[in-house]
C-alpha positions as semicolon CSV with decimal commas, in nm:
position;residue;x (nm);y (nm);z (nm)
1;M;12,559;8,150;9,954
2;R;12,380;8,481;9,898
3;V;12,473;8,748;10,148
4;P;12,166;8,959;10,252
5;V;12,187;9,329;10,181
6;P;12,171;9,540;10,493
7;E;11,859;9,759;10,525
8;W;12,053;10,081;10,562
9;W;12,239;10,000;10,242
10;A;11,922;9,916;10,059
11;R;11,775;10,254;10,159
12;R;12,081;10,438;10,045
13;S;12,173;10,241;9,739
14;L;11,947;10,450;9,510
15;R;12,086;10,771;9,654
16;L;12,438;10,645;9,602
17;K;12,368;10,535;9,250
18;L;12,207;10,864;9,159
19;T;12,495;11,065;9,311
20;A;12,754;10,846;9,137
21;A;12,580;10,892;8,804
22;A;12,554;11,265;8,862
23;A;12,920;11,284;8,956
24;L;13,021;11,100;8,641
25;M;12,809;11,330;8,429
26;I;12,948;11,640;8,606
27;A;13,305;11,516;8,565
28;A;13,248;11,435;8,197
29;A;13,091;11,776;8,137
30;L;13,368;11,965;8,313
31;V;13,643;11,764;8,146
32;G;13,474;11,807;7,806
33;A;13,427;12,181;7,860
34;A;13,790;12,221;7,972
35;S;13,918;12,022;7,670
36;L;13,710;12,231;7,436
37;L;13,838;12,546;7,596
38;V;14,197;12,439;7,552
39;V;14,144;12,331;7,192
40;W;13,960;12,656;7,108
41;L;14,218;12,872;7,283
42;R;14,503;12,698;7,110
43;A;14,341;12,740;6,771
44;S;14,282;13,107;6,848
45;L;14,638;13,171;6,953
46;I;14,792;12,984;6,664
47;S;14,571;13,182;6,431
48;G;14,713;13,496;6,584
49;L;15,063;13,371;6,528
50;D;14,980;13,295;6,168
51;Q;14,846;13,645;6,107
52;T;15,157;13,791;6,262
53;A;15,380;13,583;6,040
54;I;15,182;13,674;5,728
55;Q;15,176;14,048;5,807
56;Q;15,554;14,052;5,862
57;A;15,615;13,859;5,544
58;Q;15,398;14,096;5,347
59;V;15,590;14,397;5,486
60;I;15,926;14,245;5,414
61;A;15,819;14,143;5,064
62;A;15,703;14,501;4,989
63;N;16,034;14,643;5,112
64;Q;16,218;14,382;4,897
65;E;16,040;14,500;4,585
66;D;16,153;14,860;4,659
67;G;16,519;14,750;4,652
68;D;16,770;14,512;4,810
69;L;16,735;14,464;5,185
70;P;17,028;14,485;5,421
71;R;17,203;14,169;5,504
72;I;17,085;14,166;5,862
73;L;16,725;14,261;5,912
74;P;16,617;14,424;6,231
75;L;16,406;14,206;6,472
76;S;16,052;14,315;6,554
77;G;15,823;14,227;6,840
78;D;15,972;14,010;7,107
79;G;16,277;13,933;6,890
80;H;16,204;13,562;6,843
81;T;16,076;13,589;6,491
82;A;16,309;13,416;6,224
83;V;16,329;13,582;5,879
84;Q;16,518;13,474;5,568
85;V;16,513;13,607;5,213
86;V;16,626;13,352;4,961
87;D;16,698;13,398;4,588
88;D;16,610;13,169;4,301
89;V;16,920;12,951;4,353
90;G;16,858;12,899;4,724
91;A;17,116;13,138;4,855
92;V;17,023;13,344;5,164
93;R;17,039;13,717;5,074
94;S;16,902;13,862;5,401
95;S;16,811;13,725;5,740
96;S;16,718;13,832;6,089
97;A;16,990;13,878;6,346
98;N;16,889;13,562;6,540
99;V;16,973;13,339;6,241
100;A;17,327;13,228;6,316
101;D;17,465;13,137;5,972
102;D;17,375;13,155;5,599
103;S;17,230;12,806;5,584
104;R;16,881;12,792;5,449
105;L;16,623;12,698;5,711
106;F;16,312;12,665;5,500
107;T;16,267;12,483;5,170
108;F;15,892;12,489;5,093
109;A;15,770;12,689;4,792
110;P;15,600;13,025;4,836
111;D;15,218;13,053;4,823
112;T;15,081;13,297;4,563
113;S;14,715;13,278;4,688
114;A;14,535;13,567;4,850
115;T;14,557;13,384;5,179
116;P;14,897;13,230;5,215
117;H;14,919;12,883;5,372
118;V;15,109;12,872;5,700
119;H;15,322;12,561;5,760
120;T;15,423;12,393;6,084
121;V;15,796;12,344;6,087
122;H;15,998;12,140;6,334
123;D;16,367;12,124;6,429
124;V;16,456;12,485;6,346
125;P;16,782;12,546;6,547
126;L;16,682;12,875;6,694
127;D;16,607;12,962;7,059
128;G;16,551;12,598;7,154
129;A;16,199;12,612;7,014
130;E;16,072;12,283;6,867
131;T;15,775;12,400;6,669
132;W;15,738;12,702;6,441
133;R;15,461;12,850;6,227
134;A;15,622;12,956;5,894
135;V;15,496;13,129;5,581
136;A;15,667;13,191;5,245
137;M;15,588;13,507;5,041
138;P;15,711;13,565;4,678
139;A;15,892;13,894;4,602
140;R;16,104;14,045;4,326
141;T;16,400;14,288;4,315
142;D;16,520;14,426;3,981
143;G;16,343;14,147;3,807
144;E;16,505;13,874;4,012
145;P;16,276;13,647;4,214
146;R;16,308;13,634;4,588
147;T;16,131;13,431;4,856
148;V;16,057;13,574;5,196
149;Y;16,036;13,328;5,483
150;V;15,897;13,437;5,823
151;A;15,867;13,183;6,112
152;V;15,715;13,249;6,453
153;P;15,782;12,997;6,746
154;T;15,478;12,837;6,911
155;A;15,663;12,793;7,245
156;P;15,487;13,087;7,415
157;V;15,155;12,944;7,317
158;D;15,247;12,599;7,433
159;R;15,368;12,736;7,772
160;N;15,043;12,932;7,827
161;L;14,833;12,639;7,733
162;A;15,031;12,412;7,959
163;A;14,983;12,649;8,244
164;L;14,603;12,671;8,168
165;T;14,582;12,288;8,152
166;A;14,757;12,249;8,483
167;G;14,524;12,502;8,641
168;L;14,217;12,325;8,507
169;A;14,357;11,988;8,625
170;I;14,385;12,136;8,972
171;A;14,051;12,312;8,966
172;V;13,825;12,051;8,811
173;P;13,848;11,773;9,080
174;P;13,747;12,016;9,364
175;A;13,468;12,147;9,142
176;V;13,345;11,795;9,081
177;A;13,363;11,712;9,446
178;L;13,174;12,020;9,542
179;L;12,904;11,963;9,290
180;T;12,877;11,596;9,393
181;G;12,824;11,702;9,753
182;V;12,545;11,933;9,635
183;V;12,392;11,652;9,435
184;W;12,414;11,422;9,741
185;L;12,229;11,673;9,960
186;L;11,967;11,744;9,697
187;T;11,919;11,370;9,622
188;G;11,879;11,302;9,995
189;R;11,614;11,582;10,020
190;A;11,436;11,454;9,707
191;L;11,426;11,090;9,818
192;R;11,316;11,169;10,172
193;P;10,945;11,168;10,072
194;V;11,003;10,845;9,881
195;D;11,144;10,682;10,199
196;A;10,844;10,817;10,386
197;L;10,609;10,655;10,133
198;R;10,801;10,334;10,159
199;G;10,775;10,330;10,530
200;Q;10,402;10,399;10,527
201;T;10,351;10,128;10,267
202;A;10,545;9,879;10,471
203;E;10,311;9,938;10,770
204;I;9,993;9,865;10,576
205;T;9,875;9,499;10,613
206;T;9,582;9,308;10,472
207;F;9,384;9,396;10,788
208;D;9,405;9,778;10,749
209;L;9,383;9,834;10,374
210;G;9,165;10,131;10,448
211;R;9,479;10,337;10,537
212;R;9,621;10,570;10,274
213;L;9,955;10,726;10,203
214;D;10,027;11,094;10,267
215;V;10,027;11,269;9,930
216;P;10,309;11,530;9,892
217;P;10,170;11,877;9,822
218;A;10,385;11,924;9,511
219;E;10,220;11,837;9,182
220;D;10,516;11,627;9,059
221;A;10,595;11,271;8,971
222;L;10,616;11,180;9,344
223;G;10,269;11,322;9,407
224;R;10,131;11,128;9,111
225;L;10,296;10,812;9,248
226;A;10,143;10,860;9,587
227;R;9,795;10,904;9,431
228;T;9,843;10,603;9,217
229;L;9,946;10,393;9,516
230;N;9,642;10,517;9,703
231;D;9,421;10,418;9,408
232;L;9,583;10,073;9,415
233;L;9,523;10,041;9,790
234;A;9,156;10,137;9,734
235;R;9,113;9,873;9,464
236;L;9,283;9,617;9,687
237;D;9,061;9,718;9,974
238;V;8,749;9,670;9,773
239;A;8,870;9,337;9,622
240;T;8,961;9,212;9,973
241;R;8,625;9,312;10,115
242;Q;8,445;9,146;9,826
243;Q;8,648;8,835;9,870
244;R;8,581;8,817;10,245
245;Q;8,215;8,880;10,184
246;F;8,208;8,601;9,921
247;V;8,380;8,358;10,165
248;A;8,130;8,446;10,441
249;D;7,836;8,417;10,205
250;A;7,965;8,085;10,066
251;A;8,012;7,954;10,421
252;H;7,661;8,062;10,516
253;E;7,506;7,897;10,204
254;L;7,697;7,578;10,260
255;R;7,602;7,557;10,631
256;S;7,226;7,507;10,571
257;P;7,239;7,198;10,337
258;L;7,527;7,051;10,533
259;S;7,339;7,098;10,867
260;S;7,021;6,940;10,722
261;L;7,214;6,644;10,589
262;H;7,400;6,607;10,918
263;T;7,080;6,618;11,126
264;Q;6,890;6,367;10,920
265;L;7,183;6,125;10,901
266;E;7,244;6,158;11,279
267;V;6,874;6,073;11,345
268;A;6,891;5,783;11,112
269;V;7,207;5,647;11,283
270;R;7,082;5,686;11,636
271;H;6,736;5,550;11,558
272;P;6,781;5,304;11,272
273;G;6,442;5,143;11,334
274;S;6,257;5,471;11,278
275;A;6,472;5,607;11,000
276;G;6,193;5,592;10,740
277;W;6,423;5,586;10,436
278;D;6,127;5,583;10,206
279;T;6,044;5,946;10,319
280;R;6,394;6,059;10,415
281;G;6,583;5,927;10,113
282;P;6,431;6,175;9,858
283;A;6,485;6,463;10,101
284;L;6,852;6,363;10,154
285;I;6,902;6,335;9,778
286;E;6,746;6,675;9,726
287;E;6,975;6,828;9,985
288;S;7,280;6,666;9,837
289;E;7,184;6,784;9,491
290;R;7,140;7,138;9,619
291;L;7,483;7,117;9,786
292;S;7,643;6,976;9,470
293;R;7,493;7,267;9,263
294;L;7,617;7,517;9,512
295;V;7,970;7,372;9,521
296;D;7,968;7,363;9,138
297;D;7,858;7,725;9,125
298;L;8,126;7,827;9,371
299;L;8,395;7,646;9,170
300;R;8,276;7,814;8,852
301;L;8,294;8,160;9,015
302;A;8,636;8,081;9,153
303;R;8,761;7,992;8,803
304;L;8,605;8,305;8,657
305;D;8,775;8,519;8,924
306;A;9,108;8,366;8,827
307;R;9,047;8,486;8,471
308;P;9,134;8,157;8,292
309;Q;9,193;8,142;7,920
310;L;8,859;8,037;7,764
311;R;8,884;7,775;7,489
312;K;8,729;8,002;7,230
313;R;8,636;7,884;6,888
314;P;8,343;7,942;6,641
315;V;8,041;7,774;6,797
316;D;7,677;7,760;6,688
317;L;7,485;7,927;6,965
318;D;7,155;7,803;6,833
319;E;7,262;7,441;6,874
320;I;7,358;7,506;7,235
321;V;7,022;7,664;7,293
322;F;6,829;7,373;7,136
323;H;7,025;7,128;7,347
324;E;6,970;7,309;7,673
325;V;6,600;7,360;7,607
326;C;6,558;6,990;7,544
327;H;6,737;6,914;7,867
328;A;6,528;7,166;8,063
329;R;6,198;7,022;7,926
330;L;6,278;6,694;8,099
331;H;6,272;6,859;8,439
332;T;5,977;7,088;8,427
333;P;5,606;7,071;8,319
334;L;5,626;7,433;8,198
335;L;5,595;7,513;7,826
336;I;5,935;7,624;7,683
337;D;5,882;7,774;7,344
338;R;6,191;7,781;7,120
339;H;6,030;7,859;6,781
340;A;6,192;8,206;6,772
341;V;6,544;8,057;6,782
342;G;6,742;8,138;6,472
343;A;7,088;8,059;6,347
344;A;7,372;8,244;6,526
345;R;7,739;8,173;6,540
346;V;7,967;8,329;6,795
347;Y;8,338;8,301;6,883
348;G;8,354;8,166;7,239
349;D;8,375;7,872;7,476
350;G;8,094;7,632;7,409
351;D;8,081;7,488;7,761
352;A;8,075;7,831;7,919
353;L;7,799;7,950;7,687
354;A;7,605;7,637;7,758
355;R;7,627;7,718;8,125
356;V;7,488;8,067;8,055
357;V;7,182;7,924;7,873
358;R;7,134;7,661;8,143
359;N;7,143;7,918;8,423
360;L;6,894;8,145;8,245
361;L;6,656;7,856;8,192
362;D;6,692;7,741;8,554
363;N;6,620;8,091;8,673
364;S;6,309;8,123;8,453
365;I;6,186;7,776;8,552
366;R;6,215;7,886;8,914
367;Y;5,977;8,178;8,873
368;A;5,765;8,114;8,560
369;V;5,391;8,032;8,597
370;V;5,294;7,875;8,268
371;R;5,553;7,928;7,993
372;I;5,897;8,037;7,899
373;D;5,989;8,191;7,562
374;V;6,335;8,153;7,417
375;S;6,449;8,350;7,111
376;L;6,780;8,398;6,934
377;R;6,862;8,631;6,648
378;V;7,154;8,824;6,499
379;R;7,133;9,199;6,449
380;D;7,412;9,439;6,351
381;G;7,680;9,181;6,412
382;T;7,551;9,087;6,766
383;A;7,385;8,767;6,869
384;C;7,086;8,851;7,090
385;L;6,956;8,567;7,319
386;V;6,633;8,633;7,509
387;V;6,492;8,411;7,788
388;A;6,148;8,541;7,901
389;D;5,912;8,409;8,162
390;D;5,565;8,498;8,286
391;G;5,653;8,513;8,652
392;P;5,649;8,802;8,901
393;G;5,919;8,993;8,719
394;I;6,212;9,195;8,859
395;P;6,168;9,557;8,982
396;A;6,363;9,812;8,784
397;A;6,555;9,913;9,099
398;D;6,689;9,562;9,146
399;R;6,783;9,468;8,786
400;R;7,149;9,537;8,839
401;R;7,161;9,408;9,192
402;V;7,037;9,059;9,093
403;F;7,371;9,001;8,917
404;D;7,558;9,036;9,248
405;R;7,661;8,711;9,418
406;F;7,428;8,555;9,669
407;T;7,158;8,813;9,598
408;R;6,798;8,699;9,636
409;L;6,501;8,928;9,607
410;D;6,231;8,931;9,868
411;G;5,984;8,758;9,637
412;A;6,231;8,481;9,559
413;R;6,293;8,413;9,920
414;A;5,922;8,413;10,002
415;R;5,862;8,146;9,741
416;D;6,152;7,936;9,880
417;T;6,276;7,852;9,539
418;G;6,596;7,707;9,668
419;G;6,831;7,913;9,454
420;S;7,176;7,999;9,580
421;G;7,190;8,352;9,420
422;L;7,490;8,265;9,206
423;G;7,326;8,177;8,867
424;L;7,292;8,521;8,724
425;A;7,632;8,624;8,869
426;I;7,786;8,343;8,673
427;V;7,594;8,443;8,364
428;R;7,727;8,806;8,397
429;D;8,087;8,702;8,439
430;I;8,085;8,452;8,143
431;V;7,917;8,696;7,914
432;A;8,163;8,968;8,020
433;A;8,446;8,730;7,937
434;H;8,299;8,704;7,583
435;H;8,292;9,087;7,553
436;G;7,914;9,096;7,583
437;R;7,651;9,225;7,825
438;V;7,333;9,116;8,002
439;D;7,020;9,327;8,046
440;I;6,686;9,268;8,215
441;E;6,362;9,408;8,068
442;D;5,986;9,393;8,138
443;N;5,793;9,105;7,986
444;A;5,439;9,215;8,104
445;P;5,415;8,997;8,304
446;G;5,747;8,849;8,405
447;A;6,105;8,932;8,313
448;R;6,311;8,919;7,992
449;V;6,683;8,846;8,029
450;V;6,869;8,963;7,720
451;V;7,220;8,847;7,646
452;H;7,425;9,033;7,378
453;V;7,735;8,857;7,244
454;P;7,946;8,958;6,935
455;A;7,857;8,727;6,642
456;T;8,077;8,585;6,371
457;D;7,997;8,504;6,006
458;L;7,810;8,183;5,949
């Protein structure tokens, strides 16, 4: 069973996650910086010890070349430096006072390079120190070779570094806690406008999409987010209004044929003897056909609004035009001229393109007086389909508006053509789905509807 997350935790979870991530980064940064400091400081101090050992070895070697050194060498510095001078057979000839006996402490060979190599030596039985930095310097006395060993204990460096490490271990956690608290406060202040936007967004419903979110004054990501959300709300508002208007218009268009059918059928049922089916039958069939066309158009628009995947393939648009013209000639006495139809192939949905041609022909048949001219040609990679009539034409101011749904011009309503105002809207949406466009031009007299669709090679 899934346990629901409390609202207060959901509001604070992002803040907690951001603070935890910041705390981890702060702790890692401080620990890394402290570690680098300890490593750098140790290397610097050890380098200082090495320079001390080399300098003392060089001084002793120079004195050795001037003559034999005393058996016991005086200590320098803090008195913890160990010195031994060994001859070629390994016997200790001189040593510092802190070396207890004559046993040889160091056995590595001297380095004759300009920068002598310093060795790390362990287990030297002096002063309890475990680690030493030792250097060997060659020297000669009366032609006899000598080796000068100087060793410096690293215990003082280790003690100082241990003290520093302990201090850092004590200081880093409070510093992390302090910085985490600062991040918590800053994160809370930064997320406060986000929580305000969330609260305002939660209050907006489908009935008040006209409301907008408060945009923060700062020109930052939060301000851009608020403006983007407001743009989204504006688009949703427009889409919702269009949908509601579409539903209202569809209900209005359906009411008329349904009411007419209902009235005539009710009269026929109540007065069967005076039904007059010979006169009422054709009228009922006409109303049912009008209702069927309207429902079909509404379903087509609903599918287009859902943006379905069209079954596109290479189709011969000229064959579609020929077929639809032949079908239209069976239902009208008007002359439909198709002699200007040339070959054209497009990549699209054959059924949808047939619906485009059918709607354009129906629209022209509705308003034409004598003839309709249909032409098709390919120019510059575009198939251009033209359906022209000799009717009253469409004013220039209304040539974009006629593609809106349920739009009828005054002339069309006056002639009572029976159109639903959806045919051209369907044409526009189908052509747009094929990456084309529809234009209306003058035909002098009448109107020319021009469809442009990308063509393919024949």
